[in-house]
Amino acid sequence: MSTPNMVLLIVSGLLALGGALGTVAANRPLRAAVALLVNIVALSGIFLSLHAQFLAMVQLIVYAGAVVVLFVFVIMMVGATEKVPRTLRGLTPRTLSLVLMSLVALMLVFGVVYVAMPAQDLPEDYGTVMGLGAVLFTQAALPFEMVSITLTVAIVGALAVGRGRTPKEAEAAKAAEAARQLEGAERLAEERRISAEVSAHGGH
Amino acid sequence: MNELLYERALVWIILLPLIGAVLNGLLGRFADKNLVSALGVGSVAGSFFLALVCFAHLFTGMDAANEHGAQIAVTAYQWFHLSLPTFGGGVHEVGIDVRFLMDALSGLMTLVVTGVGLVIHVYSLGYMKEDPGYARFFAYLNLFLASMLILVLGSNLPVMFVGWEGVGLCSYLLIGFWYQTPAFAAAGKKAFIANRIGDFGVLIGMFILVSAAGSFEFADINSAAPSLTQPFFLGTWQMGTLATAAGLFLFLGCTGKSAQIPLYVWLPDAMAGPTPVSALIHAATMVTAGVYLTCRLSPVFMQSPVAMGVIAVIGASTALLAASIAVAQKEMKRILAYSTVSQLGFMFAAVGVGAFSAGFYQVFTHAFFKACLFLGAGSVMHAIGSHTDADIFRLGGLHKKMPKTSWTFLLAACSIAGVPLFAGFFSKDGILLGASELAYSPEPLSANWVGGFVLVALTLAATMTAFYMFRMYFLAFTGEYRSTGEEGAAHGAHDHHAYDPNPHESPDTMTWPLIILAAGAVSLGLLGLPTEWHLTNWWQGWMGHSIASVHAAAEGAEGAEESGLTIAYWTALASGVLAMAVGIGAAYKLYYNRADDRFRDAMPGRLYQLMADKWRVDELYQRVILGPLAGLATFVGWIDQTFVDMLLTRIPSKLALLSGFVATRIQNGRVYAYGAVMTVGLAVVSWFFVTPHPNLEGQAEGATAHFEAAAGMGYAYRWDFDSDGTWDAPTQGSEEGFGAERSPSHEYAFSALRGRVLLIAQPDGDDARVLVTEEPRPLPASLLPAGWMEDPTGDATLPSVRLEGTEIVLRRNSAVFSTPHGAIADEEVHLGIGDHVIVGRPETSRTDIAVRGLVEATVEVENAFGNRAHESLELVVNVPPERSEPAQARLTTATDEVLR
Amino acid sequence: MAVEFPIGIYIALASALFGIGAVGFLIRRNALIQLMSIELMLNAVNVSLVAFNRAHPETQAGQVFAFFVIAVAAAEAAVGLAIVISLYRLKQTVETDSADELRY
């Protein structure tokens, strides 16, 4: 591997790791979003080192340009700009998850890091717009169209979920909730009565 | 006539009422009432007719001086066969046949049962006419009759016991006939339970007798009676003789069935049943079954003075006790019930003093006059409209209104009171004679004082009998009717039933039976005229062959003639007549044409109250027995609820709830908890993939073994077949190389063996392995068959085995080794791999011992992560001889059969 | 290009990123940060796909696959954020711990 490539890889790799750690460990959500952005840009660099130019660009456009922006929108809307308070709730399962998952990841990392495979010559249009486009519109045409539909569905879904309730719907939901509470209380009372009867009869 | 005909007739005597019972029981309620009546009465009539025919046949043959007397016997089939231990060690082979026998005793009894039964069936036509359970009543009544006939005609104890239980059952069914009233149903239950307690006694007595005599047949038991004087041991405690034990246990059954002390308490309550039931069952037939049993087994009882004494004393005491209670009762059926208990006491007292035939004669006469009295009471109740009972203090003057009933009642009362020349006089006289003879006898059967006690007690009882009988008669039938108009209304206000102010005579179906029975009560005395008057005593003649008696024992020595008018005779006669006179006289003075109870006023209050309260015996039983039993039942029920329910229901349910509670806490709805669980699973799976797993399996066929290791991602293998520490595959003798060979085969040579092993075939199909070492070791006895030694007795040394060079040396010691060619006699046997010997004596089960080689193979596995693991496996191979080095003294057995 | 392509480094990097993303998802309470961790994991997968494609460059299947992964990840982020907004409307907070009603 050529030296510039290696340098690019190392820098991008370190930035990616740093950005990931920053996302995971950030105090405030907004800082986490910025760290994610750093990570994504670094990943774009990694793609470049792998000769996947088109993908690097797509990564920047879609991820950095849309997904992270969306995250920032929502953070602003929700108002989660303050420091996230730390609690001790659920400490044990969290610690357990942390330890085990770290072990698994470390095992993977140190298991594979020395593996190498024989290098091969790259085709002419490897990783270019033309090359990928040729595949996308011929062999992968169907998945390509499906992805369009998926995106449409996602839009509709997001709209539906995020719409919230009109006042009338809110009323109806409140009434339904009250009715459900009542029924639950009734059933509980009924069960208590039956079990009292059963134990009074001595289980006969 | 043809004997076979009579035998068949005998069976049909029983079958007819049985068929009637089944048909009426199953189909009666759908049929027309007249049809039911015809079937019910007709079956009994047919039975009676056949009984007459059979008895007539017997009668003509009875004068023949036959050893057993005349009899008709028929065996239906063998019921079952038992092997029973006897008292002296050894075993009896006892067959139980369904066999019926009619001799004089059972013949007369059959006649009574069917005759009186027929009369009562006819009576029931009128009495039960309006009852909705008409068909059911006749079915039960027929069934009772059939059971009673089985009891009486049974030729051995088990068949008799079948009938015994059957009448107990029918008694329960009939007493509780109007079961809708809880008190009546309870009375039925009480009767059944008291009877069951007695039945236990009968069973024990039966078992004692069969163990001693070797047979259940009456004839065999009676002829074996003299042998019953051996002592009887309950464990190590001697409880008298066999005869005493059997007699006492059987008598316990009689106290239950025939209402003696202590089990009489069911009889007065049994008046809850319809009156014909009281007449038939509790006067004429069932209650006399106990007396019948003692008469049947009279030779056995005669062997035991203790038993006889006990019977006499209890009988006399019962007679006295019951009579004293009857004196203070005011309802007709109740008085008659206690009277029955008392009269049964008379019968047992007779049996106890040795006057068996007199006792049985009393059975005979009692059937007639008591049944007549009961039916008369029923007639009165029918007239006044009462279903339960008739209070004599509310009656009176019925002689004018119901003359037929009144006259028959009077005649029967005279008979029971012992008015001379009536039947009851002769039977009672016979009993008193037996008692006084015992009292005066120079060689008493049991003891003189027993006789004296019985005489005095029975005289007193007879006085009271006459008294209460005529008290009842005078109060009910003389004077003026006390339940008309205002007086009746005044009385009716206290109880719930007002009597019919205008009673009239009963219909003919009810009065004709009364007349027939009264005629019998009067005239049947002619059968048993005392021999002292030098008149023919038919009765004793008939009974002589069937029943033992004191007279027979004495007469057998001198000759058959009467002993004349002794002082014993005069004592008895005087007591009887005196009792009757005093009793009737007192009753006349106190109650004739009167309405009030001057007797009660004259008696001390507390005493009278005790008598009226039946001496509080029922209350005593309740306190002492029934109350504690109920308490025990409650306690056990509490234990069940508290402990058993706790253990079996509440604790498991709590456990289930608890486990559910614990298990549901896992789902707390929070993402991190679910995530943690998933991570744990992921970690486990990762661990599984990171570590290699060899999972070695192997199979040996002859000298070739085939191995297989597990396949895995990126696994590489290397093998060591001969456990020499060097890796043999993928390349021979390689150190580092791993290959892809997952399932190689290897053919073993002799030098590749790790050791030698003996395979001993085990009964469960597997082979046990014994490793052979240079040190001699014995073969474990647990692996050898049971017959491995030469000499089963005495000490045996186990064979041992050791390794010598390349051979196995088996040292035989005390074992038996052989080959297919014959036994091995040498002390030491040399074997090589592939040889086998057989161990064990020829006549026992033998096992095969084979010699094999042991190999151990190892595989090491490396996975993609670079982790290694290894596993070893031991296999048994049979290396063919050409692969082994030559051995020394070999067996000449053909080893080619070993090569498969 | 050297004779050998050191794919191990790329796979190790992808594994590390994946691990960090997974740990972040399991540990953090804030729904938005959890979603970001999910995006991290998806990105790690993309890296490994492209690296393997680089090792077997005869087809461009790996990159095409990664392309689709990006598209679907975007869609998923959109829907996920809509859900977070709903949660916020209901509970006035974006902590996932508050969404614990679906339990025993």
mmCIF file of N, CA and C in Angstrom, chain A residues 50-54 120-132 134-135, chain C residues 57-60 63:
data_model
loop_
_atom_site.group_PDB
_atom_site.id
_atom_site.type_symbol
_atom_site.label_atom_id
_atom_site.label_comp_id
_atom_site.label_asym_id
_atom_site.label_seq_id
_atom_site.Cartn_x
_atom_site.Cartn_y
_atom_site.Cartn_z
ATOM 1 N N LEU A 50 -9.803 3.370 0.140
ATOM 2 C CA LEU A 50 -10.137 2.071 -0.440
ATOM 3 C C LEU A 50 -10.536 2.201 -1.903
ATOM 4 N N HIS A 51 -10.268 3.341 -2.468
ATOM 5 C CA HIS A 51 -10.574 3.588 -3.876
ATOM 6 C C HIS A 51 -12.056 3.571 -4.158
ATOM 7 N N ALA A 52 -12.891 3.862 -3.158
ATOM 8 C CA ALA A 52 -14.344 3.894 -3.402
ATOM 9 C C ALA A 52 -14.763 5.349 -3.413
ATOM 10 N N GLN A 53 -14.510 6.024 -4.579
ATOM 11 C CA GLN A 53 -14.685 7.473 -4.605
ATOM 12 C C GLN A 53 -16.151 7.844 -4.524
ATOM 13 N N PHE A 54 -16.938 7.168 -5.337
ATOM 14 C CA PHE A 54 -18.347 7.514 -5.396
ATOM 15 C C PHE A 54 -18.968 7.367 -4.015
ATOM 16 N N GLN A 120 -5.030 -7.606 -5.416
ATOM 17 C CA GLN A 120 -5.421 -7.863 -6.796
ATOM 18 C C GLN A 120 -5.479 -6.541 -7.546
ATOM 19 N N ASP A 121 -5.355 -6.671 -8.855
ATOM 20 C CA ASP A 121 -5.429 -5.462 -9.687
ATOM 21 C C ASP A 121 -6.848 -4.972 -9.736
ATOM 22 N N LEU A 122 -6.984 -3.653 -9.692
ATOM 23 C CA LEU A 122 -8.335 -3.104 -9.718
ATOM 24 C C LEU A 122 -8.804 -2.916 -11.141
ATOM 25 N N PRO A 123 -10.069 -3.134 -11.392
ATOM 26 C CA PRO A 123 -10.593 -2.860 -12.733
ATOM 27 C C PRO A 123 -10.511 -1.357 -13.039
ATOM 28 N N GLU A 124 -10.785 -1.065 -14.266
ATOM 29 C CA GLU A 124 -10.626 0.287 -14.781
ATOM 30 C C GLU A 124 -11.531 1.256 -14.052
ATOM 31 N N ASP A 125 -12.798 0.878 -13.974
ATOM 32 C CA ASP A 125 -13.755 1.831 -13.429
ATOM 33 C C ASP A 125 -14.158 1.487 -11.996
ATOM 34 N N TYR A 126 -13.196 0.920 -11.281
ATOM 35 C CA TYR A 126 -13.507 0.506 -9.905
ATOM 36 C C TYR A 126 -13.794 1.729 -9.051
ATOM 37 N N GLY A 127 -14.971 1.743 -8.429
ATOM 38 C CA GLY A 127 -15.283 2.790 -7.487
ATOM 39 C C GLY A 127 -15.684 4.119 -8.109
ATOM 40 N N THR A 128 -15.717 4.225 -9.442
ATOM 41 C CA THR A 128 -16.100 5.493 -10.047
ATOM 42 C C THR A 128 -17.595 5.574 -10.208
ATOM 43 N N VAL A 129 -18.033 6.767 -10.564
ATOM 44 C CA VAL A 129 -19.457 6.966 -10.809
ATOM 45 C C VAL A 129 -19.938 6.076 -11.934
ATOM 46 N N MET A 130 -19.139 6.010 -12.995
ATOM 47 C CA MET A 130 -19.557 5.196 -14.137
ATOM 48 C C MET A 130 -19.626 3.735 -13.749
ATOM 49 N N GLY A 131 -18.613 3.304 -13.081
ATOM 50 C CA GLY A 131 -18.561 1.878 -12.736
ATOM 51 C C GLY A 131 -19.742 1.490 -11.858
ATOM 52 N N LEU A 132 -19.934 2.264 -10.809
ATOM 53 C CA LEU A 132 -21.032 1.932 -9.892
ATOM 54 C C LEU A 132 -22.382 2.124 -10.565
ATOM 55 N N ALA A 134 -23.027 1.760 -13.661
ATOM 56 C CA ALA A 134 -23.292 0.650 -14.569
ATOM 57 C C ALA A 134 -23.905 -0.511 -13.797
ATOM 58 N N VAL A 135 -23.370 -0.806 -12.651
ATOM 59 C CA VAL A 135 -23.923 -1.929 -11.869
ATOM 60 C C VAL A 135 -25.294 -1.580 -11.335
ATOM 61 N N PRO C 57 -11.918 -7.450 -5.992
ATOM 62 C CA PRO C 57 -12.501 -6.365 -6.778
ATOM 63 C C PRO C 57 -13.123 -6.775 -8.107
ATOM 64 N N GLU C 58 -13.331 -8.039 -8.373
ATOM 65 C CA GLU C 58 -13.866 -8.417 -9.681
ATOM 66 C C GLU C 58 -15.248 -7.827 -9.884
ATOM 67 N N THR C 59 -16.081 -7.853 -8.835
ATOM 68 C CA THR C 59 -17.355 -7.176 -8.967
ATOM 69 C C THR C 59 -17.334 -5.974 -8.058
ATOM 70 N N GLN C 60 -18.326 -5.139 -8.184
ATOM 71 C CA GLN C 60 -18.391 -4.000 -7.279
ATOM 72 C C GLN C 60 -19.532 -4.206 -6.282
ATOM 73 N N GLN C 63 -19.523 -2.362 -2.802
ATOM 74 C CA GLN C 63 -19.843 -0.931 -2.769
ATOM 75 C C GLN C 63 -21.323 -0.689 -3.032
#
